[in-house]
PDB file of C-alpha atoms in Angstrom:
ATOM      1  CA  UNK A   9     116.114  87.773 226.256  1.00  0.00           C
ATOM      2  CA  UNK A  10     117.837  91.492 225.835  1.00  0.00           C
ATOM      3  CA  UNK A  11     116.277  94.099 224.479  1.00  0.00           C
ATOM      4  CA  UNK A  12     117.988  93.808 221.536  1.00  0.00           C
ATOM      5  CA  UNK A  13     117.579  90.233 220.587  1.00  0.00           C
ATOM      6  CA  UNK A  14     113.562  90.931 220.857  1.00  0.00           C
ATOM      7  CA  UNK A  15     114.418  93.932 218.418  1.00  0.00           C
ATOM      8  CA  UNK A  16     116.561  91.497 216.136  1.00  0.00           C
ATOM      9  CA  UNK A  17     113.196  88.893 216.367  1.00  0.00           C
ATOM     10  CA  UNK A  18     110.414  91.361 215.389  1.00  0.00           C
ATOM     11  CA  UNK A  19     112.688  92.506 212.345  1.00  0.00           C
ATOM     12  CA  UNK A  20     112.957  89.724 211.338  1.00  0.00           C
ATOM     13  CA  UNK A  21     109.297  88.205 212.020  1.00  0.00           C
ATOM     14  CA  UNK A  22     108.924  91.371 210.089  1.00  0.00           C
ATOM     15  CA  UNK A  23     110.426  90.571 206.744  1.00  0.00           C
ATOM     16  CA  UNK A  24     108.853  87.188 207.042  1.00  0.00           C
ATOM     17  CA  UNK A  25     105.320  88.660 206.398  1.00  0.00           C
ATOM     18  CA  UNK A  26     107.073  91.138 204.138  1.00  0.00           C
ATOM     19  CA  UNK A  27     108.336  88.471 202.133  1.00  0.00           C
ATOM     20  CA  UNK A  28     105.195  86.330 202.436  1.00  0.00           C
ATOM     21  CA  UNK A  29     103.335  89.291 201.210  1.00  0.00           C
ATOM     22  CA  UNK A  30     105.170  89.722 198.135  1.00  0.00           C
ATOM     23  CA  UNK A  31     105.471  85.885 197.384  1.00  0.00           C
ATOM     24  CA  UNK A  32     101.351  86.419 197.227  1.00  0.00           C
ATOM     25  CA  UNK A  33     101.429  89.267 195.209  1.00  0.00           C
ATOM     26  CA  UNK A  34     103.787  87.498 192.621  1.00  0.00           C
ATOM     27  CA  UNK A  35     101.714  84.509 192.645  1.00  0.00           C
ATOM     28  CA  UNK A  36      98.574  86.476 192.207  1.00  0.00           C
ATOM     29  CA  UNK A  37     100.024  88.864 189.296  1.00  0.00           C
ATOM     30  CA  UNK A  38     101.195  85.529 187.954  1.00  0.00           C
ATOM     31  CA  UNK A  39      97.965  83.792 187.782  1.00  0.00           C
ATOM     32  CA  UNK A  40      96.183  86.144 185.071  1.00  0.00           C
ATOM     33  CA  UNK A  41      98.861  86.316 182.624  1.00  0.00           C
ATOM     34  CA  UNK A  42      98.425  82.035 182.811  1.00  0.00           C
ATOM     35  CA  UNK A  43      94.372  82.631 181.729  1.00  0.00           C
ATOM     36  CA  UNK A  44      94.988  85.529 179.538  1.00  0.00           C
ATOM     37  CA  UNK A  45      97.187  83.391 177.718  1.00  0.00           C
ATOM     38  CA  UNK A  46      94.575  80.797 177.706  1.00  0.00           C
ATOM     39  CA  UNK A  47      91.437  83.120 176.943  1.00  0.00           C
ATOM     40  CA  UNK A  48      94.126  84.188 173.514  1.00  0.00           C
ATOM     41  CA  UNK A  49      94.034  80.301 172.638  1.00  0.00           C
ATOM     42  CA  UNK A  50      90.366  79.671 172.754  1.00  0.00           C
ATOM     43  CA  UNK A  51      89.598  82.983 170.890  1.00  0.00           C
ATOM     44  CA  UNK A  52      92.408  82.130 168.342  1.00  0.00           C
ATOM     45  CA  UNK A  53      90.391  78.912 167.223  1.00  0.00           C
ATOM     46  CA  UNK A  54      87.164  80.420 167.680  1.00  0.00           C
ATOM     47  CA  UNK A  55      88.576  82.713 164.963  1.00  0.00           C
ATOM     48  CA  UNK A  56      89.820  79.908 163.564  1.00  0.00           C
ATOM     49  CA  UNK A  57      86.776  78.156 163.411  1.00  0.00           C
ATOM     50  CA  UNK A  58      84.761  81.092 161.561  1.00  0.00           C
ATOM     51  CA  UNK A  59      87.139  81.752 159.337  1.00  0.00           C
ATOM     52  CA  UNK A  60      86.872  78.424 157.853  1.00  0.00           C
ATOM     53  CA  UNK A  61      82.972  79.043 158.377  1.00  0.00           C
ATOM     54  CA  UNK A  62      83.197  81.995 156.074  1.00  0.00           C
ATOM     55  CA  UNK A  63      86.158  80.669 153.569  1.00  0.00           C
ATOM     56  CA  UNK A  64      83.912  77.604 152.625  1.00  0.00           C
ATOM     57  CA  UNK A  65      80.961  79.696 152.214  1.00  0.00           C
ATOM     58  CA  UNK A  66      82.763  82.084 149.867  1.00  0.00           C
ATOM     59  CA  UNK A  67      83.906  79.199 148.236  1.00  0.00           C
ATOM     60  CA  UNK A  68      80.435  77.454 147.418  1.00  0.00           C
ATOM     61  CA  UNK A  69      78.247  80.492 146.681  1.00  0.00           C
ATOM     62  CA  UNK A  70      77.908  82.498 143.696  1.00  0.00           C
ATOM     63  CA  UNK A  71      79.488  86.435 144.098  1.00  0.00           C
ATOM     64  CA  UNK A  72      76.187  87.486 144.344  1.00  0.00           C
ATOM     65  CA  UNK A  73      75.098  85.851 147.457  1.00  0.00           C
ATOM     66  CA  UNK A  74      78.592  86.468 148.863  1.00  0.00           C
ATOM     67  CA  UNK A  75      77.848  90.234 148.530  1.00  0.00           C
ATOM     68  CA  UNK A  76      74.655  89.756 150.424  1.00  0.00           C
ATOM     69  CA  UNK A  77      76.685  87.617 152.693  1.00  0.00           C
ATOM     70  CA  UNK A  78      78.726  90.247 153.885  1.00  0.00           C
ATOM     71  CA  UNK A  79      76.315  93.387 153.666  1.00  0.00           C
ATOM     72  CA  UNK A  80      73.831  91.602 156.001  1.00  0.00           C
ATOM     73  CA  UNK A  81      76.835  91.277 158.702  1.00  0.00           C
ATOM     74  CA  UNK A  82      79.546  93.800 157.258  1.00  0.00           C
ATOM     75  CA  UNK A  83      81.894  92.516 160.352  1.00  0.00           C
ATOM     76  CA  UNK A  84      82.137  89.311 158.805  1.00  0.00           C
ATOM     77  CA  UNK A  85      84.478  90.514 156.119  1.00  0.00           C
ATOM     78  CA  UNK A  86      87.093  91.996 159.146  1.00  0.00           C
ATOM     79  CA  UNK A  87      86.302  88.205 160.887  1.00  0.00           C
ATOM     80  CA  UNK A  88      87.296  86.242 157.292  1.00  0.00           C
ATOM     81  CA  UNK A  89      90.553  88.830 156.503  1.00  0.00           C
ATOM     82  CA  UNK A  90      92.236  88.249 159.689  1.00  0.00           C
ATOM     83  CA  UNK A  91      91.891  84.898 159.567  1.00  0.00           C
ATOM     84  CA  UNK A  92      93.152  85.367 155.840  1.00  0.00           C
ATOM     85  CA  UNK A  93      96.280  86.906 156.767  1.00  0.00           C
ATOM     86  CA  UNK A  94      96.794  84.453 159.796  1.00  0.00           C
ATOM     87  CA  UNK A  95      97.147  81.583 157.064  1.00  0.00           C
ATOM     88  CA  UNK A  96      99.389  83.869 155.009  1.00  0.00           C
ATOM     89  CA  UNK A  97     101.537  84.450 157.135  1.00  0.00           C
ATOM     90  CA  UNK A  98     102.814  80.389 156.988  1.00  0.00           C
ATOM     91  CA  UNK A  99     103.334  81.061 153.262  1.00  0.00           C
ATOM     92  CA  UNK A 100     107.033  81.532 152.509  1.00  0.00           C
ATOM     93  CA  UNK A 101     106.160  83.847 149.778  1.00  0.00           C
ATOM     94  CA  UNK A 102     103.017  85.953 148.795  1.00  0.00           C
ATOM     95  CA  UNK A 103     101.516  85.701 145.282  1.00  0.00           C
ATOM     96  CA  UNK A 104     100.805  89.755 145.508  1.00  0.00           C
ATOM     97  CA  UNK A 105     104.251  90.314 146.421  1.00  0.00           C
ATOM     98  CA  UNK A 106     104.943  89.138 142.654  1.00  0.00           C
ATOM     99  CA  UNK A 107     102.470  90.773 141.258  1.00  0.00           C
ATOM    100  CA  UNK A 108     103.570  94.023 142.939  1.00  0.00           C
ATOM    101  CA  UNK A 109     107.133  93.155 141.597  1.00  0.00           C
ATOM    102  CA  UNK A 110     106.090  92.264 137.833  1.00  0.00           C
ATOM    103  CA  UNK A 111     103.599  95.812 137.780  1.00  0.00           C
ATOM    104  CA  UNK A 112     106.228  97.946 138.856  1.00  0.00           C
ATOM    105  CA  UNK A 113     108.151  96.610 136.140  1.00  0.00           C
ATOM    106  CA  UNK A 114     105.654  98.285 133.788  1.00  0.00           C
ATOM    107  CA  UNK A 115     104.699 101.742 132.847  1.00  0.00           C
ATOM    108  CA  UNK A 116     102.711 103.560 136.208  1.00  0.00           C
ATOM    109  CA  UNK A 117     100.303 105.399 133.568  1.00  0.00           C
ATOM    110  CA  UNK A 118      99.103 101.423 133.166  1.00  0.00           C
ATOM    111  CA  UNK A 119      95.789 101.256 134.756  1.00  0.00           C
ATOM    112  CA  UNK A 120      94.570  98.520 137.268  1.00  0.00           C
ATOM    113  CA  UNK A 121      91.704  96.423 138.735  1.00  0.00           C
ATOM    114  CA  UNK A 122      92.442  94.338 141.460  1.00  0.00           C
ATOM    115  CA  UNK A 123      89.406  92.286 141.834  1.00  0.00           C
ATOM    116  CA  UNK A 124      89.274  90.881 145.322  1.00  0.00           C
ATOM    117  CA  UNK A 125      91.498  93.289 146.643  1.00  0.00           C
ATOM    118  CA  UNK A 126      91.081  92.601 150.660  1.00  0.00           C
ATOM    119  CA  UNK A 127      93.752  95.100 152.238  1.00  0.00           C
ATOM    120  CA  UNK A 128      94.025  97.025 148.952  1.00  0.00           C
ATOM    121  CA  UNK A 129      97.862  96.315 149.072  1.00  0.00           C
ATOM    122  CA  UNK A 130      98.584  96.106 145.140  1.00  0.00           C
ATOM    123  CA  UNK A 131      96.947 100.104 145.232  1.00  0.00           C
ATOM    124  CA  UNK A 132      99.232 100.510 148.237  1.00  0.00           C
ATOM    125  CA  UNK A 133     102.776  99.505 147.043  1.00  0.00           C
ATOM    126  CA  UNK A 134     102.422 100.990 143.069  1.00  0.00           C
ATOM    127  CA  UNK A 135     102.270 104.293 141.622  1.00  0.00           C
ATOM    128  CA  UNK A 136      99.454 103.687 138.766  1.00  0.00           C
ATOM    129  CA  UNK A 137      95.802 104.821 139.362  1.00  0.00           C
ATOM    130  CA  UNK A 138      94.509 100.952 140.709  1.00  0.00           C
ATOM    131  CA  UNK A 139      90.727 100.142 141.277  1.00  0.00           C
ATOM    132  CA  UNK A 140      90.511  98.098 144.102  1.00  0.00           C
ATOM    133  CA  UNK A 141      87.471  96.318 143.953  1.00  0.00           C
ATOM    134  CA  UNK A 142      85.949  93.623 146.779  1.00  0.00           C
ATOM    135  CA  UNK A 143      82.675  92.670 148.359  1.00  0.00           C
ATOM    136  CA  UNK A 144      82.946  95.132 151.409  1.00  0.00           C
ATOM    137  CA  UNK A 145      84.355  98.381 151.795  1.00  0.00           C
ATOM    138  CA  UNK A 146      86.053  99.625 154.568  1.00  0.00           C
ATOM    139  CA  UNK A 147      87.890 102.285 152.943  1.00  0.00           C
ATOM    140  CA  UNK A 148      86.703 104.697 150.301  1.00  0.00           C
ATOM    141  CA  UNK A 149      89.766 103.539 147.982  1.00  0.00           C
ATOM    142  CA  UNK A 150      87.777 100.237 147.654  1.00  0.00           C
ATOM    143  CA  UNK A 151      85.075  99.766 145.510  1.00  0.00           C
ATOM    144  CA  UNK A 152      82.184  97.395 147.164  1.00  0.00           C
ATOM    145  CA  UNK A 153      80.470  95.388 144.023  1.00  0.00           C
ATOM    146  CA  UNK A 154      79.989  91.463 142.512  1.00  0.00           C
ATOM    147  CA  UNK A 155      82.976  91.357 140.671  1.00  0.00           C
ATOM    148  CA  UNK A 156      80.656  90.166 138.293  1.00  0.00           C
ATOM    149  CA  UNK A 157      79.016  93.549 137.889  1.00  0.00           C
ATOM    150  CA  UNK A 158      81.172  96.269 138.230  1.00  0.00           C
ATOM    151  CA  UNK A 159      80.759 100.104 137.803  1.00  0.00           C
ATOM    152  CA  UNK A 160      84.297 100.404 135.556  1.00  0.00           C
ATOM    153  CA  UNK A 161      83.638 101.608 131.897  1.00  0.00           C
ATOM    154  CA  UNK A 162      84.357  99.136 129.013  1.00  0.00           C
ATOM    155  CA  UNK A 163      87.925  99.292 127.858  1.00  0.00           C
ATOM    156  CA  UNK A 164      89.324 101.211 130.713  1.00  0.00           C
ATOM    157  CA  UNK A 165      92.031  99.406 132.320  1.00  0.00           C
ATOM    158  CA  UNK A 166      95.575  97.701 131.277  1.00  0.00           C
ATOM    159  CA  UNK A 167      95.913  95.582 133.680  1.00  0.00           C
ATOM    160  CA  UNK A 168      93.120  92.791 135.644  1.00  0.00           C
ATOM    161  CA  UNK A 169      94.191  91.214 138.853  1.00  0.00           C
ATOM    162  CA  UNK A 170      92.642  87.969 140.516  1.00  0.00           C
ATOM    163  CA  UNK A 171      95.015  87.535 143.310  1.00  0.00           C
ATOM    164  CA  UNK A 172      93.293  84.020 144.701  1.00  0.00           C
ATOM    165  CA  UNK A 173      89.910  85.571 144.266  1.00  0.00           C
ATOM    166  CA  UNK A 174      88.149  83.342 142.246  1.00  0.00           C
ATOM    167  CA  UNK A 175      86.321  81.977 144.844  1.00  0.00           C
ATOM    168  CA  UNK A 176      82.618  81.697 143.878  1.00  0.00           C
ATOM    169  CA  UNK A 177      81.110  79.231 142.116  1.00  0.00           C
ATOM    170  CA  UNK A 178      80.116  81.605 139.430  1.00  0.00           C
ATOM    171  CA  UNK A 179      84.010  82.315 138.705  1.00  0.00           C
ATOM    172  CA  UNK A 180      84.062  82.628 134.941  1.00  0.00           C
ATOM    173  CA  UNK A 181      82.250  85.271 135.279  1.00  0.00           C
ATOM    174  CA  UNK A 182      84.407  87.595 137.375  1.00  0.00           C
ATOM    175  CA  UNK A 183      86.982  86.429 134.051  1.00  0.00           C
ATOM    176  CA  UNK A 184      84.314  87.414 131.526  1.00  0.00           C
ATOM    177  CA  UNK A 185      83.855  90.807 133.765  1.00  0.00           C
ATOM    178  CA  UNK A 186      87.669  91.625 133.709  1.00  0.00           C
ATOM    179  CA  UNK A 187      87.280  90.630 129.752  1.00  0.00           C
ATOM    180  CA  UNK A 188      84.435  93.960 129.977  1.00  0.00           C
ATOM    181  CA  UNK A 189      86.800  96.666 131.440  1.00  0.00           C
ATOM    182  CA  UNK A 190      90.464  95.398 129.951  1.00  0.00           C
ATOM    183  CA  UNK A 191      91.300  97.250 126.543  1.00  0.00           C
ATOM    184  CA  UNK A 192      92.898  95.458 123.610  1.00  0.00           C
ATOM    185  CA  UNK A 193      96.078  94.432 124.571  1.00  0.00           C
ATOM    186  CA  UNK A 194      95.411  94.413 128.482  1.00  0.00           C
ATOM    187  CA  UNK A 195      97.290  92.093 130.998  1.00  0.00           C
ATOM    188  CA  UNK A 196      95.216  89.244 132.953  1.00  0.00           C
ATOM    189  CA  UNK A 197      97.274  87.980 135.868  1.00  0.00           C
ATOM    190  CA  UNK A 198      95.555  85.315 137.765  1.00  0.00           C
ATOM    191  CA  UNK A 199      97.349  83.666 141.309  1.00  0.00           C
ATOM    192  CA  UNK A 200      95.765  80.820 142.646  1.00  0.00           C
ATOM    193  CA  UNK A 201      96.487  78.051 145.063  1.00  0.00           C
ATOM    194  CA  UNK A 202      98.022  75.289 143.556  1.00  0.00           C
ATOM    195  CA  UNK A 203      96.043  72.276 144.456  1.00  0.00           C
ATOM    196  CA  UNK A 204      93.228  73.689 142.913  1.00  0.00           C
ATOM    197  CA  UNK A 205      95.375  73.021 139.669  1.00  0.00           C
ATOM    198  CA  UNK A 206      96.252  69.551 140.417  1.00  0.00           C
ATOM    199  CA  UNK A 207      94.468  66.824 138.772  1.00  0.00           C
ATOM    200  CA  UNK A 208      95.964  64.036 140.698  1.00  0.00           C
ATOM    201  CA  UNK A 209      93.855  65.909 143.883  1.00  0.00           C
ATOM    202  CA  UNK A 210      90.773  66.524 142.466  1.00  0.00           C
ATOM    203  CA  UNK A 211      91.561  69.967 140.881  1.00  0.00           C
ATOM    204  CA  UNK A 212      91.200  71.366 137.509  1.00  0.00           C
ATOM    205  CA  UNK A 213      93.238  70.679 134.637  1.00  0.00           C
ATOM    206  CA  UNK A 214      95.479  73.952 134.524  1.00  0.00           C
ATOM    207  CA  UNK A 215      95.395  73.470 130.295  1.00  0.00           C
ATOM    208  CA  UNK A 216      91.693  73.500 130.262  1.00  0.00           C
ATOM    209  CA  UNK A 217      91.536  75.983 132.579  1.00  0.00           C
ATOM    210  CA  UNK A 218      94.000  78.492 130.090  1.00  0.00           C
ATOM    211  CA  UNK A 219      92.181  76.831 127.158  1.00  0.00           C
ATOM    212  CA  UNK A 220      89.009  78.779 128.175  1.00  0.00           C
ATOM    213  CA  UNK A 221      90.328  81.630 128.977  1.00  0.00           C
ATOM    214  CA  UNK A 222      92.121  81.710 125.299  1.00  0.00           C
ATOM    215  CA  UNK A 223      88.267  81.006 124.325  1.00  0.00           C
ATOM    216  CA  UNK A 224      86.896  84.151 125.917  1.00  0.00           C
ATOM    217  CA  UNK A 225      88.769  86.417 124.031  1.00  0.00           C
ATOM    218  CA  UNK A 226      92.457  86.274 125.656  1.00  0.00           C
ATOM    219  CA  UNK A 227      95.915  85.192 124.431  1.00  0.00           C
ATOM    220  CA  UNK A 228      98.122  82.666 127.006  1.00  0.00           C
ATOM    221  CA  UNK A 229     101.596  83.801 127.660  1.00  0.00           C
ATOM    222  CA  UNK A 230     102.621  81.725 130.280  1.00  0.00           C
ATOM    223  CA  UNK A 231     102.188  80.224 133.668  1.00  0.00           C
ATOM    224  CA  UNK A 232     104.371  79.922 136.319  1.00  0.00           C
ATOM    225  CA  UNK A 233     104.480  76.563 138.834  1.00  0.00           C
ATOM    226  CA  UNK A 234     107.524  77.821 140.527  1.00  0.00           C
ATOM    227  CA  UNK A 235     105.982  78.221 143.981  1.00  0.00           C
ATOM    228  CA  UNK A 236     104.988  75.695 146.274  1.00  0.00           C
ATOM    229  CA  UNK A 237     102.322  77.139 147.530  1.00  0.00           C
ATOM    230  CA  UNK A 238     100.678  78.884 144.378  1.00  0.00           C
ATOM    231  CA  UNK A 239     100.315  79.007 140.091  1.00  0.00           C
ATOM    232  CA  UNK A 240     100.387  82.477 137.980  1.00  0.00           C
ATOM    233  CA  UNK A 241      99.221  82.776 135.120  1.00  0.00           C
ATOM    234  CA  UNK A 242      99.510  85.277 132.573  1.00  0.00           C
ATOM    235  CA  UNK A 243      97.231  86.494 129.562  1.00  0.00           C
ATOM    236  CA  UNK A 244      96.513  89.138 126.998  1.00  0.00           C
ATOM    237  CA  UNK A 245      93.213  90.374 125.470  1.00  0.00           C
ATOM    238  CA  UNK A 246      93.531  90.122 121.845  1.00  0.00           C
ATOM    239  CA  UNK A 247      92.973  92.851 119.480  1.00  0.00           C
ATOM    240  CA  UNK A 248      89.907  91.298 117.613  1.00  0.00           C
ATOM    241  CA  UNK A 249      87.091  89.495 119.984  1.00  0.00           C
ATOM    242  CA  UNK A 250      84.801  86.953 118.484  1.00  0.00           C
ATOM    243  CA  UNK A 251      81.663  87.677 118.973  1.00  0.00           C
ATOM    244  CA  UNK A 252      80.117  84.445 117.682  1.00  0.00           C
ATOM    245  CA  UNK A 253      81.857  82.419 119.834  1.00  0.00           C
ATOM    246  CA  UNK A 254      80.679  78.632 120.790  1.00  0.00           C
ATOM    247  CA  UNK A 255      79.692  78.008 124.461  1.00  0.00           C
ATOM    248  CA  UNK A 256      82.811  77.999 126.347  1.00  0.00           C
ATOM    249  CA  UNK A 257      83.385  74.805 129.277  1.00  0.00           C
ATOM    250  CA  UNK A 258      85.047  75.822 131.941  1.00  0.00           C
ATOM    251  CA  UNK A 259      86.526  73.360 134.343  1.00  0.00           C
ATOM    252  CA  UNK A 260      85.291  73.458 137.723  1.00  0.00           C
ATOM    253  CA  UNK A 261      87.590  74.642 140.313  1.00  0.00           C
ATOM    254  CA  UNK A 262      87.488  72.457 143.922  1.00  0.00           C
ATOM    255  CA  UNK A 263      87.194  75.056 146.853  1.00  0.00           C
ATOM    256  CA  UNK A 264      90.051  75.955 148.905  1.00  0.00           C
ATOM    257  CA  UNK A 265      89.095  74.590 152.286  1.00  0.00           C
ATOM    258  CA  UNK A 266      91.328  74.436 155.111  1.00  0.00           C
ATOM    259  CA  UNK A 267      91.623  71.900 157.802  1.00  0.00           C
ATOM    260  CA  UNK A 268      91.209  72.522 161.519  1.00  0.00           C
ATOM    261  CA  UNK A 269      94.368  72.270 162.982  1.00  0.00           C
TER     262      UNK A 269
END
């Protein structure tokens, strides 16, 4: 063998390792991007899994223990809203997206209470002074209370927002609260999933359900079943409240509890 063919042979035994090498290095750079994309899986449904922890417990406890809830293990609330936004996003259209729409149809100097605000996005996207109010607080926009018992004054806001917040099982209360701080004449929007307005399923009767509303003090102007995924409905406080009012029944509203998928 010439000198040159052993010259030609150890180049080329040469890029053989080289290549061998980098064929290692690929397959090694390779593997961790296979279990980081399975370590993402398993902590998506561990998510998963508390947020439907936390949703049902919200769900089946009064405000009052929900607030404890939360302020015993504040990083709960970050646990349930991300989980919250993860099933929001499959919605083809968000209920606060029309309530953003309908209040900036109205005067800014209107005042607001979002109660359950999560994100704070109503406060966000209009220009009127809004009181967002919700069980923790991780901004000092947002007011951590019971929606039940909140600091607002009597009479001090236009408009009341439940934007699918009536979660506890103490509900009318958070109603009877927004009834409190509205003036005469205020706006009650409420936006709640729809199934828990469907008879036929085990929900409420959505009549009933406006019926005692009308019976707290508060005028029905209409509700809106266009959306698959969600009812609005809309109310004003009337002018004269009777204060000898009979013992209003309100219909029980089934929790919102989601499957795991």
């Amino acid at each position: 063998m010439t000198k040159s063919e052993r010259k030609r042979g150890n180049k080329k035994s040469k890029d053989q390792q080289r290549f061998t090498s980098d064929t290692s290095k690929s397959r090694k750079f390779k593997e961790p991007s296979k279990s980081s994309s399975f370590l993402d899986k398993m902590r998506a449904r561990l998510s998963g899994g508390h947020f439907r922890m936390i949703n049902e417990k919200l769900y089946t406890c009064t405000g009052k223990e929900a607030l404890n809830y939360f302020q015993e293990e504040p990083s709960l609330f970050d646990l349930y809203h991300a989980g919250y936004k993860m099933q929001m996003s499959n919605w083809p259209e968000q209920p606060v997206n029309v309530i953003i729409g309908w209040l900036k149809k109205k005067s800014p100097s209107l005042v607001i209470a979002d109660f359950g605000c999560g994100d704070a996005l109503i406060a966000k996207s209009v220009e009127n002074k809004v009181y967002s109010l919700d069980l923790v607080s991780n901004d000092p926009n947002i007011i951590a209370c019971d929606m039940s018992n909140t600091s607002l004054v009597s009479s001090s806001v236009d408009v009341a927002v439940f934007c699918l917040s009536l979660m506890g099982t103490n509900y009318q209360s958070y109603i009877e609260e927004a009834n409190r701080v509205l003036k005469s004449g205020g706006w009650l929007l409420i936006a709640e999933v729809k199934s828990r307005f469907d008879p036929n399923t085990g929900g409420a009767d959505p009549e009933k359900f406006s019926n005692a509303i009308s019976e707290l003090g508060f005028k029905f102007v209409k509700k809106d079943f266009s959306n698959k995924m969600f009812i609005l409905f809309y109310f004003t406080k009337k002018d004269k409240q009777n204060s000898k009012r009979k013992e209003i029944e309100w219909p029980s509203l089934k929790p919102c509890l989601y499957k795991r998928r």
